C-alpha cells in the first residue's frame, strides 16, 4: 500500500461537505491532519459546529477542527439556507459535538500542520476559498509545503447561484483569484462534473443500508438535500458536489482532468464569480490549473459507500 497523502480539509458543512469529510476520513489513501471551517452555506458559528458534529457522528474526535473566516475577503457573506437549511445541516437532529473547537484559528492550524509534516500537505477546499487565500497570501514561505489545492467550485458551463456563477466562486471570487494566481498546483472540480454525481434513489438506498451511525445520519441528510434541490432546481436527485473534490485524491482512477486556463470574473455586475475556463485555448494564455471534466460515477459511489462503512 502507498503512504497516505496528508491532507487538510477546508469546508462549510453543508450536506455535501459532510460526505466529503466522510469520504476523506474513510479513505486509506488520505491522512486527514486537520479540518478548517469557513462561513459559506451557513454562518461560521454553524459551519464550525457542523464540522465537529460530522466528525463526531463518524466516531472521529481526534482530528482538530479550527474556525477561519466568517466573511469573504471583500464582500458580505451570502449563505445558502435554501439548500442546506438555516443551520447548514438541515434534516437530522444534530447530536452535540464530541470535542471542542481548536483554540487556534484556521490559518494557525494550517501553518502548524504544514510545518510539522515530513512531506507536502494537500488542501481540499469545499466552500468559499477564503481561508486558503489568507494562508497563501500571508505565508508565501509555506507554498512549497503545499502539495496541491483541490477545490470544489466554479463551472466550465453555467452557474447555480447566478446564470454564470457557482456558489463557492460567487461568495468569494477575490479569494479564488488569489489562490489561482499563487502558482500552487490547483484543480477545479466544478458543476460541469459534480452535476453527474447525482443522489439517485439507488444511492439513497445504498447509504441507508450502511448499518452504522454515519449511514443513518447520512441518509437523513440526503433526504433533506434531495428535497431542497427538488424545490429550488427541480432536481430530486440532488448533485452531491463536494465529495468529488475528495475523489481527486482518494479515488483518482474515477477522475478525468485537463490542464487549461482559468480566469476569475471579479467585476462584471452580472457575471461576478464566473469561472472562465478556456478549454479550447482561444485566449492563447498559459494553462494555469487542472479542471476536472469527467467522473466515473458508479466507481465514485462505490468509494463513497465503502468509506461510510469504515466509520462508526
Ligand atoms: C457548492 O456550494 C455549496 O452549497 C455546496 O456545499 C458546494 O460546496 C455547490 O455549488
Ligand atoms: Ca461546500
CSV table of C-alpha atoms and ligand atoms in Angstrom, one decimal:
chain,number,residue,atom,x,y,z
A,1,UNK,CA,0.0,0.0,0.0
A,2,UNK,CA,1.2,3.5,-0.8
A,3,UNK,CA,1.7,6.0,2.0
A,4,UNK,CA,-1.5,8.1,2.6
A,5,UNK,CA,-1.4,11.7,1.4
A,6,UNK,CA,-1.5,14.1,4.3
A,7,UNK,CA,-4.5,16.5,3.8
A,8,UNK,CA,-6.2,19.5,5.3
A,9,UNK,CA,-9.9,19.9,4.6
A,10,UNK,CA,-11.4,23.4,4.4
A,11,UNK,CA,-15.2,23.3,4.4
A,12,UNK,CA,-18.5,24.9,5.1
A,13,UNK,CA,-20.8,21.9,6.1
A,14,UNK,CA,-23.1,21.7,4.3
A,15,UNK,CA,-24.7,18.3,3.4
A,16,UNK,CA,-22.2,17.5,0.6
A,17,UNK,CA,-19.3,18.8,2.8
A,18,UNK,CA,-20.3,16.1,5.3
A,19,UNK,CA,-19.9,13.4,2.7
A,20,UNK,CA,-16.6,15.0,1.6
A,21,UNK,CA,-15.3,14.7,5.1
A,22,UNK,CA,-16.5,11.1,5.5
A,23,UNK,CA,-15.0,10.1,2.1
A,24,UNK,CA,-11.7,11.5,3.2
A,25,UNK,CA,-11.8,10.1,6.7
A,26,UNK,CA,-12.8,6.7,5.4
A,27,UNK,CA,-10.1,6.6,2.7
A,28,UNK,CA,-6.9,4.7,3.2
A,29,UNK,CA,-5.3,6.9,0.6
A,30,UNK,CA,-5.7,10.0,2.7
A,31,UNK,CA,-4.5,11.0,6.2
A,32,UNK,CA,-6.7,13.9,7.4
A,33,UNK,CA,-4.5,16.1,9.6
A,34,UNK,CA,-6.9,19.0,10.3
A,35,UNK,CA,-10.2,20.5,9.3
A,36,UNK,CA,-10.9,24.2,9.0
A,37,UNK,CA,-14.3,25.8,8.7
A,38,UNK,CA,-15.4,28.9,6.7
A,39,UNK,CA,-18.6,30.9,6.6
A,40,UNK,CA,-20.4,29.7,3.4
A,41,UNK,CA,-23.5,27.6,3.3
A,42,UNK,CA,-24.3,29.0,6.8
A,43,UNK,CA,-22.6,31.4,9.1
A,44,UNK,CA,-19.2,30.3,10.7
A,45,UNK,CA,-20.7,29.5,14.1
A,46,UNK,CA,-22.8,26.9,12.3
A,47,UNK,CA,-20.2,25.5,9.9
A,48,UNK,CA,-17.5,25.0,12.6
A,49,UNK,CA,-20.0,23.3,14.9
A,50,UNK,CA,-21.3,21.2,12.0
A,51,UNK,CA,-17.8,20.1,11.1
A,52,UNK,CA,-17.3,18.8,14.6
A,53,UNK,CA,-20.7,17.1,14.6
A,54,UNK,CA,-20.0,15.4,11.3
A,55,UNK,CA,-16.7,14.1,12.6
A,56,UNK,CA,-18.3,13.1,15.9
A,57,UNK,CA,-21.1,11.1,14.1
A,58,UNK,CA,-18.3,9.2,12.3
A,59,UNK,CA,-16.6,8.4,15.6
A,60,UNK,CA,-13.6,10.7,14.9
A,61,UNK,CA,-12.8,13.0,17.8
A,62,UNK,CA,-9.0,13.3,17.4
A,63,UNK,CA,-8.7,15.5,14.2
A,64,UNK,CA,-8.5,19.2,15.1
A,65,UNK,CA,-11.2,21.5,13.8
A,66,UNK,CA,-10.5,25.2,13.7
A,67,UNK,CA,-12.7,28.2,12.7
A,68,UNK,CA,-11.5,30.6,10.0
A,69,UNK,CA,-13.0,33.5,8.1
A,70,UNK,CA,-16.6,34.5,9.0
A,71,UNK,CA,-16.8,36.7,5.9
A,72,UNK,CA,-15.4,36.7,2.4
A,73,UNK,CA,-12.3,38.9,1.8
A,74,UNK,CA,-14.1,41.9,0.4
A,75,UNK,CA,-17.8,41.2,0.4
A,76,UNK,CA,-20.6,40.4,2.8
A,77,UNK,CA,-21.3,36.7,3.3
A,78,UNK,CA,-24.3,35.3,1.4
A,79,UNK,CA,-25.4,31.9,2.7
A,80,UNK,CA,-27.3,29.0,1.0
A,81,UNK,CA,-30.0,28.1,3.5
A,82,UNK,CA,-32.4,27.5,0.6
A,83,UNK,CA,-30.4,24.3,0.0
A,84,UNK,CA,-28.8,23.5,3.4
A,85,UNK,CA,-31.4,24.8,5.9
A,86,UNK,CA,-30.8,27.6,8.4
A,87,UNK,CA,-28.2,25.8,10.4
A,88,UNK,CA,-26.3,24.5,7.3
A,89,UNK,CA,-27.2,20.8,8.0
A,90,UNK,CA,-31.0,20.7,7.8
A,91,UNK,CA,-32.8,17.4,8.3
A,92,UNK,CA,-31.4,15.2,11.1
A,93,UNK,CA,-31.4,16.2,14.7
A,94,UNK,CA,-27.8,17.3,15.4
A,95,UNK,CA,-26.1,15.5,18.3
A,96,UNK,CA,-23.7,17.5,20.4
A,97,UNK,CA,-20.1,17.8,19.1
A,98,UNK,CA,-17.9,15.3,21.0
A,99,UNK,CA,-15.0,17.7,21.2
A,100,UNK,CA,-14.1,21.4,21.5
A,101,UNK,CA,-13.2,23.8,18.7
A,102,UNK,CA,-9.4,24.1,18.4
A,103,UNK,CA,-8.0,27.2,20.1
A,104,UNK,CA,-6.0,28.1,17.0
A,105,UNK,CA,-7.7,29.9,14.1
A,106,UNK,CA,-7.8,28.2,10.7
A,107,UNK,CA,-4.6,29.9,9.4
A,108,UNK,CA,-2.6,28.9,12.6
A,109,UNK,CA,-3.8,25.3,12.4
A,110,UNK,CA,-2.9,25.1,8.7
A,111,UNK,CA,0.5,26.6,9.3
A,112,UNK,CA,1.2,24.1,12.1
A,113,UNK,CA,0.1,21.1,10.0
A,114,UNK,CA,2.2,22.3,7.0
A,115,UNK,CA,5.3,23.0,9.1
A,116,UNK,CA,5.2,19.8,11.2
A,117,UNK,CA,4.6,17.4,8.2
A,118,UNK,CA,7.5,15.5,6.8
A,119,UNK,CA,6.0,15.8,3.3
A,120,UNK,CA,4.0,18.4,1.5
A,121,UNK,CA,0.3,18.5,2.5
A,122,UNK,CA,-2.6,18.7,0.1
A,123,UNK,CA,-5.5,21.1,0.8
A,124,UNK,CA,-9.0,20.1,-0.3
A,125,UNK,CA,-11.4,23.0,-0.1
A,126,UNK,CA,-15.2,22.5,-0.4
A,127,UNK,CA,-16.5,26.0,0.3
A,128,UNK,CA,-15.7,29.6,-0.5
A,129,UNK,CA,-11.9,29.6,-0.6
A,130,UNK,CA,-11.3,32.5,1.8
A,131,UNK,CA,-9.3,30.6,4.4
A,132,UNK,CA,-6.9,29.1,1.8
A,133,UNK,CA,-6.5,32.5,0.2
A,134,UNK,CA,-5.5,34.0,3.5
A,135,UNK,CA,-2.9,31.2,4.1
A,136,UNK,CA,-1.5,31.6,0.6
A,137,UNK,CA,-1.4,35.4,0.7
A,138,UNK,CA,0.1,35.7,4.2
A,139,UNK,CA,2.5,32.7,4.1
A,140,UNK,CA,4.4,32.7,0.8
A,141,UNK,CA,7.2,30.8,2.6
A,142,UNK,CA,4.9,27.9,3.0
A,143,UNK,CA,3.9,27.5,-0.7
A,144,UNK,CA,6.4,24.7,-1.2
A,145,UNK,CA,4.9,22.8,1.8
A,146,UNK,CA,1.5,22.7,-0.1
A,147,UNK,CA,1.5,19.7,-2.3
A,148,UNK,CA,-1.6,20.9,-4.2
A,149,UNK,CA,-5.0,22.5,-3.7
A,150,UNK,CA,-8.2,20.8,-4.9
A,151,UNK,CA,-11.3,22.9,-4.8
A,152,UNK,CA,-15.0,22.2,-5.4
A,153,UNK,CA,-16.4,25.2,-7.1
A,154,UNK,CA,-16.8,27.0,-10.4
A,155,UNK,CA,-18.0,25.5,-13.6
A,156,UNK,CA,-17.0,25.2,-17.3
A,157,UNK,CA,-20.6,25.8,-18.1
A,158,UNK,CA,-23.4,27.7,-16.3
A,159,UNK,CA,-23.8,28.6,-12.6
A,160,UNK,CA,-26.1,27.6,-9.8
A,161,UNK,CA,-26.5,30.9,-8.0
A,162,UNK,CA,-26.4,33.3,-11.0
A,163,UNK,CA,-26.6,32.2,-14.6
A,164,UNK,CA,-22.8,32.2,-14.8
A,165,UNK,CA,-21.5,31.7,-11.3
A,166,UNK,CA,-21.3,28.7,-9.0
A,167,UNK,CA,-22.0,29.4,-5.3
A,168,UNK,CA,-18.4,28.9,-3.8
A,169,UNK,CA,-16.9,31.1,-6.5
A,170,UNK,CA,-19.6,33.7,-6.3
A,171,UNK,CA,-19.3,34.1,-2.5
A,172,UNK,CA,-15.6,34.9,-2.6
A,173,UNK,CA,-14.2,35.5,-6.1
A,174,UNK,CA,-11.3,37.6,-4.9
A,175,UNK,CA,-10.1,34.7,-2.7
A,176,UNK,CA,-10.3,32.3,-5.6
A,177,UNK,CA,-8.3,34.8,-7.8
A,178,UNK,CA,-5.5,34.9,-5.2
A,179,UNK,CA,-5.3,31.1,-4.9
A,180,UNK,CA,-5.4,30.6,-8.7
A,181,UNK,CA,-2.6,33.2,-9.2
A,182,UNK,CA,-0.4,31.7,-6.5
A,183,UNK,CA,1.2,29.2,-8.8
A,184,UNK,CA,0.4,26.3,-6.5
A,185,UNK,CA,-0.9,23.3,-8.3
A,186,UNK,CA,-4.7,23.8,-8.4
A,187,UNK,CA,-7.5,21.6,-9.5
A,188,UNK,CA,-11.0,22.9,-10.1
A,189,UNK,CA,-13.9,20.5,-9.6
A,190,UNK,CA,-16.9,22.4,-11.0
A,191,UNK,CA,-20.6,21.9,-11.5
A,192,UNK,CA,-19.9,20.6,-15.0
A,193,UNK,CA,-18.7,17.4,-13.4
A,194,UNK,CA,-20.4,17.4,-9.9
A,195,UNK,CA,-23.8,17.5,-11.7
A,196,UNK,CA,-23.1,13.9,-12.7
A,197,UNK,CA,-22.7,12.8,-9.0
A,198,UNK,CA,-26.5,12.6,-8.6
A,199,UNK,CA,-28.1,11.2,-5.5
A,200,UNK,CA,-30.3,8.7,-7.2
A,201,UNK,CA,-32.9,6.6,-5.3
A,202,UNK,CA,-30.4,3.7,-5.6
A,203,UNK,CA,-27.6,5.9,-4.0
A,204,UNK,CA,-30.0,6.8,-1.2
A,205,UNK,CA,-30.8,3.1,-0.6
A,206,UNK,CA,-27.2,2.2,-0.5
A,207,UNK,CA,-26.3,4.9,2.0
A,208,UNK,CA,-29.3,4.0,4.2
A,209,UNK,CA,-28.2,0.4,4.1
A,210,UNK,CA,-24.8,1.2,5.6
A,211,UNK,CA,-25.6,-0.1,9.1
A,212,UNK,CA,-23.8,2.4,11.3
A,213,UNK,CA,-24.3,5.9,12.7
A,214,UNK,CA,-22.8,7.6,9.7
A,215,UNK,CA,-25.1,5.7,7.3
A,216,UNK,CA,-28.2,6.6,9.3
A,217,UNK,CA,-27.3,10.3,9.7
A,218,UNK,CA,-26.1,10.5,6.1
A,219,UNK,CA,-29.4,9.1,4.8
A,220,UNK,CA,-31.3,11.8,6.7
A,221,UNK,CA,-29.0,14.4,5.3
A,222,UNK,CA,-29.7,13.1,1.8
A,223,UNK,CA,-33.5,13.2,2.3
A,224,UNK,CA,-33.4,16.9,3.2
A,225,UNK,CA,-30.8,17.7,0.5
A,226,UNK,CA,-32.8,16.0,-2.3
A,227,UNK,CA,-36.0,17.7,-1.2
A,228,UNK,CA,-34.4,21.2,-1.3
A,229,UNK,CA,-32.7,20.5,-4.6
A,230,UNK,CA,-36.1,19.5,-6.0
A,231,UNK,CA,-37.8,22.6,-4.7
A,232,UNK,CA,-35.1,25.0,-5.9
A,233,UNK,CA,-33.7,23.4,-9.0
A,234,UNK,CA,-36.3,20.8,-9.9
A,235,UNK,CA,-33.6,18.2,-9.3
A,236,UNK,CA,-34.9,15.5,-6.9
A,237,UNK,CA,-31.6,13.7,-7.4
A,238,UNK,CA,-29.5,16.4,-5.9
A,239,UNK,CA,-25.9,16.6,-7.1
A,240,UNK,CA,-23.5,15.8,-4.2
A,241,UNK,CA,-20.8,18.2,-5.2
A,242,UNK,CA,-18.1,18.2,-2.5
A,243,UNK,CA,-17.0,14.6,-2.3
A,244,UNK,CA,-16.0,14.7,-5.9
A,245,UNK,CA,-13.2,17.1,-4.9
A,246,UNK,CA,-12.0,14.5,-2.3
A,247,UNK,CA,-12.2,11.8,-5.0
A,248,UNK,CA,-9.5,13.6,-7.0
A,249,UNK,CA,-7.0,12.4,-4.4
A,250,UNK,CA,-8.9,9.5,-2.7
A,251,UNK,CA,-10.0,7.8,-5.9
A,252,UNK,CA,-8.0,9.3,-8.8
A,253,UNK,CA,-9.0,6.4,-11.1
A,254,UNK,CA,-12.5,7.9,-11.2
A,255,UNK,CA,-11.4,11.3,-12.4
A,256,UNK,CA,-10.5,12.8,-15.8
A,257,UNK,CA,-9.0,16.3,-16.0
A,258,UNK,CA,-7.3,18.6,-18.4
A,259,UNK,CA,-4.6,21.2,-17.9
A,260,UNK,CA,-6.1,24.5,-19.1
A,261,UNK,CA,-6.6,28.2,-18.4
A,262,UNK,CA,-8.9,29.6,-15.7
A,263,UNK,CA,-9.6,33.3,-15.1
A,264,UNK,CA,-12.0,34.5,-12.5
A,265,UNK,CA,-14.5,37.3,-13.1
A,266,UNK,CA,-14.3,39.9,-10.4
A,267,UNK,CA,-16.0,43.0,-11.8
A,268,UNK,CA,-18.9,42.1,-14.1
A,269,UNK,CA,-22.1,43.1,-12.4
A,270,UNK,CA,-24.0,40.2,-13.9
A,271,UNK,CA,-21.0,37.7,-14.1
A,272,UNK,CA,-19.2,38.2,-10.8
A,273,UNK,CA,-17.7,34.8,-9.7
A,274,UNK,CA,-17.9,33.3,-13.2
A,275,UNK,CA,-15.0,30.9,-13.9
A,276,UNK,CA,-13.8,31.5,-17.5
A,277,UNK,CA,-12.2,28.1,-18.5
A,278,UNK,CA,-10.5,28.3,-21.9
A,279,UNK,CA,-10.9,24.7,-22.8
A,280,UNK,CA,-10.3,25.5,-26.5
A,281,UNK,CA,-7.3,27.7,-26.0
A,282,UNK,CA,-8.9,30.7,-27.6
A,283,UNK,CA,-7.1,33.2,-25.4
A,284,UNK,CA,-3.7,31.8,-26.1
A,285,UNK,CA,-2.8,32.2,-22.4
A,286,UNK,CA,-0.6,29.7,-20.4
A,287,UNK,CA,-2.5,26.9,-18.8
A,288,UNK,CA,-2.6,27.6,-15.0
A,289,UNK,CA,-4.9,25.0,-13.5
A,290,UNK,CA,-6.3,21.5,-13.9
A,291,UNK,CA,-10.0,21.2,-14.5
A,292,UNK,CA,-11.9,18.0,-13.9
A,293,UNK,CA,-14.0,17.1,-17.0
A,294,UNK,CA,-15.4,13.6,-16.2
A,295,UNK,CA,-16.2,11.3,-13.3
A,296,UNK,CA,-16.7,7.5,-13.3
A,297,UNK,CA,-19.9,7.9,-11.4
A,298,UNK,CA,-20.5,4.3,-10.5
A,299,UNK,CA,-17.0,3.8,-9.2
A,300,UNK,CA,-17.3,7.1,-7.3
A,301,UNK,CA,-20.4,6.0,-5.4
A,302,UNK,CA,-18.7,2.6,-4.6
A,303,UNK,CA,-15.9,4.5,-3.0
A,304,UNK,CA,-18.2,6.8,-1.0
A,305,UNK,CA,-20.3,3.9,0.3
A,306,UNK,CA,-17.1,1.9,1.1
A,307,UNK,CA,-15.8,4.9,3.1
A,308,UNK,CA,-19.0,5.2,5.1
A,309,UNK,CA,-18.8,1.5,6.0
A,310,UNK,CA,-15.3,2.1,7.7
A,311,UNK,CA,-16.7,4.8,10.0
A,312,UNK,CA,-18.7,4.5,13.2
B,1,LIG,C1,-21.2,24.2,-3.5
B,1,LIG,O1,-22.0,25.2,-2.8
B,1,LIG,C2,-22.4,24.6,-1.6
B,1,LIG,O2,-23.8,24.9,-1.4
B,1,LIG,C3,-22.1,23.2,-1.6
B,1,LIG,O3,-21.7,22.7,-0.3
B,1,LIG,C4,-21.0,23.1,-2.6
B,1,LIG,O4,-19.7,23.2,-2.0
B,1,LIG,C5,-22.0,23.8,-4.8
B,1,LIG,O5,-22.2,25.0,-5.6
B,2,LIG,CA1,-19.5,23.1,0.5
